[in-house]
């Protein structure tokens, strides 16, 4: 069975600090997909990134970067020079590829608070 | 293009009543799924519909039901509301196929009093 663990319940930083959100996953499949979503107070989960299990390249998008390491089953998310607008709950999710339906499993989320 | 649209955004119901929530997926998306989010339980999968058929169902009582129409729009219904049903209900849509990204709506905030 698939499982996603986000051990950090809440992180508090001061603006301009770098912050890393951890995500550890468990799966028996060799083909799977990992995601990060951002949930601001308004409620909508905003898609940030998708990674498949065969692509271990790290990705950078502006101030956001993601480090995917299959050896440690981790898919960590770093925000560089954090800003107040980054305050939100961030979810990591895992989807296996059973060959049909697509039901991702979400972690419990990490609440990031960026203070001015 | 337009994102996932959910209505209503906020509603208050009395225990014992029923509620219907609506979701319009992104144009071209045929899979619609529903999630319940509460502070205590996190994001929990309710069910998924594709081509008007329920393909997957989470571990929720029969009071929770849904359906999908031929235009891929979906509704979910909760009957005999309980206080514990107070939650944010999120709808998400995706293209067909495994590994496709699901895109969420803003959710419907349900309060049961």
PDB file of C-alpha atoms in Angstrom:
ATOM      1  CA  UNK A   1       0.000   0.000   0.000  1.00  0.00           C
ATOM      2  CA  UNK A   2       1.178   3.487  -0.731  1.00  0.00           C
ATOM      3  CA  UNK A   3       1.956   5.944   2.027  1.00  0.00           C
ATOM      4  CA  UNK A   4       3.190   9.522   2.222  1.00  0.00           C
ATOM      5  CA  UNK A   5       4.733  11.008   5.333  1.00  0.00           C
ATOM      6  CA  UNK A   6       5.255  14.683   5.939  1.00  0.00           C
ATOM      7  CA  UNK A   7       6.834  14.690   9.348  1.00  0.00           C
ATOM      8  CA  UNK A   8       6.890  18.458   9.714  1.00  0.00           C
ATOM      9  CA  UNK A   9       3.485  19.602  10.897  1.00  0.00           C
ATOM     10  CA  UNK A  10       4.325  23.286  11.001  1.00  0.00           C
ATOM     11  CA  UNK A  11       7.333  25.373  10.045  1.00  0.00           C
ATOM     12  CA  UNK A  12       7.780  29.009  10.957  1.00  0.00           C
ATOM     13  CA  UNK A  13      10.400  31.163   9.260  1.00  0.00           C
ATOM     14  CA  UNK A  14      11.205  34.792   8.751  1.00  0.00           C
ATOM     15  CA  UNK A  15      10.955  36.276   5.301  1.00  0.00           C
ATOM     16  CA  UNK A  16      13.982  35.675   3.056  1.00  0.00           C
ATOM     17  CA  UNK A  17      14.972  32.509   4.854  1.00  0.00           C
ATOM     18  CA  UNK A  18      15.292  29.291   2.863  1.00  0.00           C
ATOM     19  CA  UNK A  19      13.010  26.475   3.945  1.00  0.00           C
ATOM     20  CA  UNK A  20      12.800  22.794   3.027  1.00  0.00           C
ATOM     21  CA  UNK A  21       9.646  20.743   3.321  1.00  0.00           C
ATOM     22  CA  UNK A  22      10.231  17.028   3.668  1.00  0.00           C
ATOM     23  CA  UNK A  23       8.272  14.253   2.010  1.00  0.00           C
ATOM     24  CA  UNK A  24       8.954  10.548   2.406  1.00  0.00           C
ATOM     25  CA  UNK A  25       6.927   7.966   0.551  1.00  0.00           C
ATOM     26  CA  UNK A  26       6.385   4.226   0.484  1.00  0.00           C
ATOM     27  CA  UNK A  27       5.340   2.204  -2.506  1.00  0.00           C
ATOM     28  CA  UNK A  28       5.878  -1.253  -3.935  1.00  0.00           C
ATOM     29  CA  UNK A  29       5.464  -0.118  -7.507  1.00  0.00           C
ATOM     30  CA  UNK A  30       8.376   0.728  -9.744  1.00  0.00           C
ATOM     31  CA  UNK A  31       6.240   3.177 -11.664  1.00  0.00           C
ATOM     32  CA  UNK A  32       4.705   5.961  -9.668  1.00  0.00           C
ATOM     33  CA  UNK A  33       4.140   9.690  -9.628  1.00  0.00           C
ATOM     34  CA  UNK A  34       4.878  12.283  -6.990  1.00  0.00           C
ATOM     35  CA  UNK A  35       3.231  15.661  -6.599  1.00  0.00           C
ATOM     36  CA  UNK A  36       3.358  18.788  -4.538  1.00  0.00           C
ATOM     37  CA  UNK A  37       0.357  21.023  -3.959  1.00  0.00           C
ATOM     38  CA  UNK A  38      -0.013  24.338  -2.176  1.00  0.00           C
ATOM     39  CA  UNK A  39      -3.154  25.190  -0.230  1.00  0.00           C
ATOM     40  CA  UNK A  40      -3.547  28.857   0.704  1.00  0.00           C
ATOM     41  CA  UNK A  41      -6.212  29.878   3.240  1.00  0.00           C
ATOM     42  CA  UNK A  42      -8.806  30.165   0.470  1.00  0.00           C
ATOM     43  CA  UNK A  43      -8.893  26.365   0.310  1.00  0.00           C
ATOM     44  CA  UNK A  44      -7.985  25.467  -3.254  1.00  0.00           C
ATOM     45  CA  UNK A  45      -5.100  23.038  -3.680  1.00  0.00           C
ATOM     46  CA  UNK A  46      -2.817  24.499  -6.300  1.00  0.00           C
ATOM     47  CA  UNK A  47      -0.717  22.078  -8.313  1.00  0.00           C
ATOM     48  CA  UNK A  48       3.004  22.814  -8.170  1.00  0.00           C
ATOM     49  CA  UNK A  49       4.880  19.896  -9.683  1.00  0.00           C
ATOM     50  CA  UNK A  50       4.627  16.321 -10.876  1.00  0.00           C
ATOM     51  CA  UNK A  51       7.488  13.843 -11.078  1.00  0.00           C
ATOM     52  CA  UNK A  52       7.468  10.278 -12.375  1.00  0.00           C
ATOM     53  CA  UNK A  53       9.583   7.589 -10.815  1.00  0.00           C
ATOM     54  CA  UNK A  54      11.928   7.341 -13.783  1.00  0.00           C
ATOM     55  CA  UNK A  55      12.931  10.965 -13.689  1.00  0.00           C
ATOM     56  CA  UNK A  56      15.239  11.717 -10.793  1.00  0.00           C
ATOM     57  CA  UNK A  57      16.435  15.034 -12.093  1.00  0.00           C
ATOM     58  CA  UNK A  58      16.014  17.842  -9.666  1.00  0.00           C
ATOM     59  CA  UNK A  59      13.845  20.679 -10.812  1.00  0.00           C
ATOM     60  CA  UNK A  60      13.998  24.391 -10.216  1.00  0.00           C
ATOM     61  CA  UNK A  61      11.221  26.836 -10.906  1.00  0.00           C
ATOM     62  CA  UNK A  62      11.992  30.323  -9.756  1.00  0.00           C
ATOM     63  CA  UNK A  63      12.386  30.240  -5.985  1.00  0.00           C
ATOM     64  CA  UNK A  64      11.064  26.665  -5.832  1.00  0.00           C
ATOM     65  CA  UNK A  65      13.188  23.563  -6.195  1.00  0.00           C
ATOM     66  CA  UNK A  66      12.541  19.889  -5.735  1.00  0.00           C
ATOM     67  CA  UNK A  67      14.959  17.123  -4.815  1.00  0.00           C
ATOM     68  CA  UNK A  68      13.804  13.628  -5.752  1.00  0.00           C
ATOM     69  CA  UNK A  69      15.895  10.761  -4.361  1.00  0.00           C
ATOM     70  CA  UNK A  70      14.683   7.225  -4.962  1.00  0.00           C
ATOM     71  CA  UNK A  71      17.423   5.799  -2.750  1.00  0.00           C
ATOM     72  CA  UNK A  72      15.847   7.439   0.278  1.00  0.00           C
ATOM     73  CA  UNK A  73      12.250   7.517  -1.062  1.00  0.00           C
ATOM     74  CA  UNK A  74      12.132  11.249  -0.598  1.00  0.00           C
ATOM     75  CA  UNK A  75      10.805  14.125  -2.624  1.00  0.00           C
ATOM     76  CA  UNK A  76      11.708  17.294  -0.774  1.00  0.00           C
ATOM     77  CA  UNK A  77      10.644  20.800  -1.631  1.00  0.00           C
ATOM     78  CA  UNK A  78      12.777  23.881  -1.007  1.00  0.00           C
ATOM     79  CA  UNK A  79      11.656  27.485  -1.134  1.00  0.00           C
ATOM     80  CA  UNK A  80      14.530  29.922  -1.460  1.00  0.00           C
ATOM     81  CA  UNK A  81      14.234  33.412  -0.035  1.00  0.00           C
ATOM     82  CA  UNK A  82      10.766  32.767   1.341  1.00  0.00           C
ATOM     83  CA  UNK A  83       8.095  35.423   1.129  1.00  0.00           C
ATOM     84  CA  UNK A  84       4.941  36.069   3.133  1.00  0.00           C
ATOM     85  CA  UNK A  85       2.870  34.935   0.150  1.00  0.00           C
ATOM     86  CA  UNK A  86       4.424  31.492   0.510  1.00  0.00           C
ATOM     87  CA  UNK A  87       2.482  30.999   3.725  1.00  0.00           C
ATOM     88  CA  UNK A  88       0.208  28.046   3.096  1.00  0.00           C
ATOM     89  CA  UNK A  89      -0.195  24.352   3.732  1.00  0.00           C
ATOM     90  CA  UNK A  90       1.865  22.225   1.383  1.00  0.00           C
ATOM     91  CA  UNK A  91       0.889  18.684   0.495  1.00  0.00           C
ATOM     92  CA  UNK A  92       2.970  15.930  -0.995  1.00  0.00           C
ATOM     93  CA  UNK A  93       1.110  13.166  -2.841  1.00  0.00           C
ATOM     94  CA  UNK A  94       1.891   9.810  -4.403  1.00  0.00           C
ATOM     95  CA  UNK A  95       0.079   8.002  -7.164  1.00  0.00           C
ATOM     96  CA  UNK A  96       0.876   4.502  -8.215  1.00  0.00           C
ATOM     97  CA  UNK A  97       0.219   3.253 -11.735  1.00  0.00           C
ATOM     98  CA  UNK A  98      -2.098   0.298 -11.508  1.00  0.00           C
ATOM     99  CA  UNK A  99      -2.943   0.596 -15.155  1.00  0.00           C
ATOM    100  CA  UNK A 100      -6.276   2.229 -14.813  1.00  0.00           C
ATOM    101  CA  UNK A 101      -7.629   4.432 -12.116  1.00  0.00           C
ATOM    102  CA  UNK A 102      -5.709   7.225 -10.521  1.00  0.00           C
ATOM    103  CA  UNK A 103      -6.165   7.808  -6.830  1.00  0.00           C
ATOM    104  CA  UNK A 104      -3.353   9.733  -5.182  1.00  0.00           C
ATOM    105  CA  UNK A 105      -2.503   9.398  -1.531  1.00  0.00           C
ATOM    106  CA  UNK A 106      -1.772  12.646   0.239  1.00  0.00           C
ATOM    107  CA  UNK A 107       0.445  13.361   3.191  1.00  0.00           C
ATOM    108  CA  UNK A 108      -0.977  15.225   6.181  1.00  0.00           C
ATOM    109  CA  UNK A 109       0.521  18.480   4.958  1.00  0.00           C
ATOM    110  CA  UNK A 110       3.063  20.935   6.319  1.00  0.00           C
ATOM    111  CA  UNK A 111       1.869  24.354   7.369  1.00  0.00           C
ATOM    112  CA  UNK A 112       4.416  26.991   6.428  1.00  0.00           C
ATOM    113  CA  UNK A 113       4.224  30.368   8.131  1.00  0.00           C
ATOM    114  CA  UNK A 114       6.455  33.096   6.793  1.00  0.00           C
ATOM    115  CA  UNK A 115       6.747  36.105   9.044  1.00  0.00           C
ATOM    116  CA  UNK A 116       7.590  39.534   7.626  1.00  0.00           C
TER     117      UNK A 116
ATOM    118  CA  UNK B   1      -9.012  27.864 -19.632  1.00  0.00           C
ATOM    119  CA  UNK B   2     -11.407  27.765 -16.718  1.00  0.00           C
ATOM    120  CA  UNK B   3     -10.453  25.714 -13.710  1.00  0.00           C
ATOM    121  CA  UNK B   4     -12.539  23.380 -11.613  1.00  0.00           C
ATOM    122  CA  UNK B   5     -15.631  25.171 -10.359  1.00  0.00           C
ATOM    123  CA  UNK B   6     -17.447  24.199  -7.201  1.00  0.00           C
ATOM    124  CA  UNK B   7     -20.726  25.488  -5.849  1.00  0.00           C
ATOM    125  CA  UNK B   8     -21.751  26.558  -3.331  1.00  0.00           C
ATOM    126  CA  UNK B   9     -18.602  27.860  -1.703  1.00  0.00           C
ATOM    127  CA  UNK B  10     -20.026  28.115   1.786  1.00  0.00           C
ATOM    128  CA  UNK B  11     -23.064  26.595   3.378  1.00  0.00           C
ATOM    129  CA  UNK B  12     -24.507  25.910   6.779  1.00  0.00           C
ATOM    130  CA  UNK B  13     -26.835  22.996   7.373  1.00  0.00           C
ATOM    131  CA  UNK B  14     -28.627  21.550  10.344  1.00  0.00           C
ATOM    132  CA  UNK B  15     -27.954  18.073  11.649  1.00  0.00           C
ATOM    133  CA  UNK B  16     -30.225  15.586   9.925  1.00  0.00           C
ATOM    134  CA  UNK B  17     -30.577  17.573   6.720  1.00  0.00           C
ATOM    135  CA  UNK B  18     -29.055  16.640   3.410  1.00  0.00           C
ATOM    136  CA  UNK B  19     -26.765  18.609   1.130  1.00  0.00           C
ATOM    137  CA  UNK B  20     -25.801  18.523  -2.533  1.00  0.00           C
ATOM    138  CA  UNK B  21     -22.529  19.938  -3.791  1.00  0.00           C
ATOM    139  CA  UNK B  22     -21.771  20.592  -7.410  1.00  0.00           C
ATOM    140  CA  UNK B  23     -18.569  20.428  -9.435  1.00  0.00           C
ATOM    141  CA  UNK B  24     -17.759  21.426 -12.995  1.00  0.00           C
ATOM    142  CA  UNK B  25     -14.455  19.969 -14.173  1.00  0.00           C
ATOM    143  CA  UNK B  26     -11.896  21.538 -16.450  1.00  0.00           C
ATOM    144  CA  UNK B  27     -13.055  21.317 -20.031  1.00  0.00           C
ATOM    145  CA  UNK B  28     -11.972  18.011 -21.532  1.00  0.00           C
ATOM    146  CA  UNK B  29     -11.398  16.321 -18.186  1.00  0.00           C
ATOM    147  CA  UNK B  30     -13.527  13.243 -17.807  1.00  0.00           C
ATOM    148  CA  UNK B  31     -12.423  12.021 -14.408  1.00  0.00           C
ATOM    149  CA  UNK B  32     -13.847  13.757 -11.357  1.00  0.00           C
ATOM    150  CA  UNK B  33     -12.948  12.884  -7.801  1.00  0.00           C
ATOM    151  CA  UNK B  34     -14.104  14.169  -4.439  1.00  0.00           C
ATOM    152  CA  UNK B  35     -12.174  14.618  -1.208  1.00  0.00           C
ATOM    153  CA  UNK B  36     -13.122  15.548   2.315  1.00  0.00           C
ATOM    154  CA  UNK B  37     -10.680  17.644   4.293  1.00  0.00           C
ATOM    155  CA  UNK B  38     -10.887  18.046   8.049  1.00  0.00           C
ATOM    156  CA  UNK B  39      -8.263  19.216  10.544  1.00  0.00           C
ATOM    157  CA  UNK B  40      -8.240  15.855  12.264  1.00  0.00           C
ATOM    158  CA  UNK B  41      -8.269  13.478   9.304  1.00  0.00           C
ATOM    159  CA  UNK B  42      -6.547  15.461   6.589  1.00  0.00           C
ATOM    160  CA  UNK B  43      -7.455  14.845   2.966  1.00  0.00           C
ATOM    161  CA  UNK B  44      -9.582  11.786   2.540  1.00  0.00           C
ATOM    162  CA  UNK B  45     -10.700  10.343  -0.777  1.00  0.00           C
ATOM    163  CA  UNK B  46     -14.447   9.977  -1.174  1.00  0.00           C
ATOM    164  CA  UNK B  47     -15.008   8.670  -4.698  1.00  0.00           C
ATOM    165  CA  UNK B  48     -14.034   9.029  -8.315  1.00  0.00           C
ATOM    166  CA  UNK B  49     -16.233   9.111 -11.400  1.00  0.00           C
ATOM    167  CA  UNK B  50     -15.411   8.551 -14.999  1.00  0.00           C
ATOM    168  CA  UNK B  51     -17.911   8.429 -17.857  1.00  0.00           C
ATOM    169  CA  UNK B  52     -20.810   8.607 -15.432  1.00  0.00           C
ATOM    170  CA  UNK B  53     -19.576   5.539 -13.553  1.00  0.00           C
ATOM    171  CA  UNK B  54     -18.093   5.368 -10.111  1.00  0.00           C
ATOM    172  CA  UNK B  55     -14.672   3.783 -10.561  1.00  0.00           C
ATOM    173  CA  UNK B  56     -13.326   4.052  -7.039  1.00  0.00           C
ATOM    174  CA  UNK B  57     -14.747   4.643  -3.621  1.00  0.00           C
ATOM    175  CA  UNK B  58     -13.133   5.585  -0.357  1.00  0.00           C
ATOM    176  CA  UNK B  59     -14.038   4.382   3.084  1.00  0.00           C
ATOM    177  CA  UNK B  60     -17.086   6.486   3.804  1.00  0.00           C
ATOM    178  CA  UNK B  61     -20.596   5.470   4.887  1.00  0.00           C
ATOM    179  CA  UNK B  62     -23.420   5.140   2.410  1.00  0.00           C
ATOM    180  CA  UNK B  63     -24.719   8.565   3.405  1.00  0.00           C
ATOM    181  CA  UNK B  64     -22.114   9.921   1.038  1.00  0.00           C
ATOM    182  CA  UNK B  65     -23.008   9.463  -2.585  1.00  0.00           C
ATOM    183  CA  UNK B  66     -22.258  11.038  -5.894  1.00  0.00           C
ATOM    184  CA  UNK B  67     -22.948  10.976  -9.561  1.00  0.00           C
ATOM    185  CA  UNK B  68     -21.559  12.241 -12.812  1.00  0.00           C
ATOM    186  CA  UNK B  69     -23.476  13.554 -15.753  1.00  0.00           C
ATOM    187  CA  UNK B  70     -22.812  13.085 -19.436  1.00  0.00           C
ATOM    188  CA  UNK B  71     -21.086  16.478 -19.614  1.00  0.00           C
ATOM    189  CA  UNK B  72     -18.676  15.283 -16.862  1.00  0.00           C
ATOM    190  CA  UNK B  73     -20.148  17.604 -14.274  1.00  0.00           C
ATOM    191  CA  UNK B  74     -20.510  15.909 -10.924  1.00  0.00           C
ATOM    192  CA  UNK B  75     -22.534  16.208  -7.770  1.00  0.00           C
ATOM    193  CA  UNK B  76     -22.054  14.719  -4.368  1.00  0.00           C
ATOM    194  CA  UNK B  77     -24.747  14.298  -1.787  1.00  0.00           C
ATOM    195  CA  UNK B  78     -24.572  13.781   1.935  1.00  0.00           C
ATOM    196  CA  UNK B  79     -27.757  12.671   3.628  1.00  0.00           C
ATOM    197  CA  UNK B  80     -28.675  12.749   7.310  1.00  0.00           C
ATOM    198  CA  UNK B  81     -25.923  15.196   8.104  1.00  0.00           C
ATOM    199  CA  UNK B  82     -23.908  14.776  11.270  1.00  0.00           C
ATOM    200  CA  UNK B  83     -21.796  17.329  13.090  1.00  0.00           C
ATOM    201  CA  UNK B  84     -18.697  15.412  12.024  1.00  0.00           C
ATOM    202  CA  UNK B  85     -19.512  16.041   8.377  1.00  0.00           C
ATOM    203  CA  UNK B  86     -18.409  19.634   8.790  1.00  0.00           C
ATOM    204  CA  UNK B  87     -15.479  19.909   6.430  1.00  0.00           C
ATOM    205  CA  UNK B  88     -14.058  21.340   3.264  1.00  0.00           C
ATOM    206  CA  UNK B  89     -15.209  19.246   0.322  1.00  0.00           C
ATOM    207  CA  UNK B  90     -12.860  19.386  -2.613  1.00  0.00           C
ATOM    208  CA  UNK B  91     -13.543  18.333  -6.140  1.00  0.00           C
ATOM    209  CA  UNK B  92     -10.745  17.544  -8.561  1.00  0.00           C
ATOM    210  CA  UNK B  93     -10.622  16.678 -12.231  1.00  0.00           C
ATOM    211  CA  UNK B  94      -8.089  15.073 -14.515  1.00  0.00           C
ATOM    212  CA  UNK B  95      -7.586  13.710 -17.971  1.00  0.00           C
ATOM    213  CA  UNK B  96      -7.945  10.022 -18.540  1.00  0.00           C
ATOM    214  CA  UNK B  97      -4.972   7.872 -17.773  1.00  0.00           C
ATOM    215  CA  UNK B  98      -2.689   6.950 -14.946  1.00  0.00           C
ATOM    216  CA  UNK B  99      -0.377   9.457 -13.447  1.00  0.00           C
ATOM    217  CA  UNK B 100      -2.292  12.406 -14.702  1.00  0.00           C
ATOM    218  CA  UNK B 101      -2.272  15.458 -12.536  1.00  0.00           C
ATOM    219  CA  UNK B 102      -5.499  16.177 -10.725  1.00  0.00           C
ATOM    220  CA  UNK B 103      -6.575  19.791 -10.474  1.00  0.00           C
ATOM    221  CA  UNK B 104      -8.645  20.977  -7.586  1.00  0.00           C
ATOM    222  CA  UNK B 105     -11.452  23.442  -7.215  1.00  0.00           C
ATOM    223  CA  UNK B 106     -11.684  25.954  -4.391  1.00  0.00           C
ATOM    224  CA  UNK B 107     -13.887  23.645  -2.392  1.00  0.00           C
ATOM    225  CA  UNK B 108     -17.193  23.880  -0.595  1.00  0.00           C
ATOM    226  CA  UNK B 109     -17.034  24.723   3.088  1.00  0.00           C
ATOM    227  CA  UNK B 110     -19.807  22.831   4.861  1.00  0.00           C
ATOM    228  CA  UNK B 111     -20.736  23.582   8.442  1.00  0.00           C
ATOM    229  CA  UNK B 112     -23.250  21.350  10.190  1.00  0.00           C
ATOM    230  CA  UNK B 113     -24.877  22.813  13.278  1.00  0.00           C
TER     231      UNK B 113
END
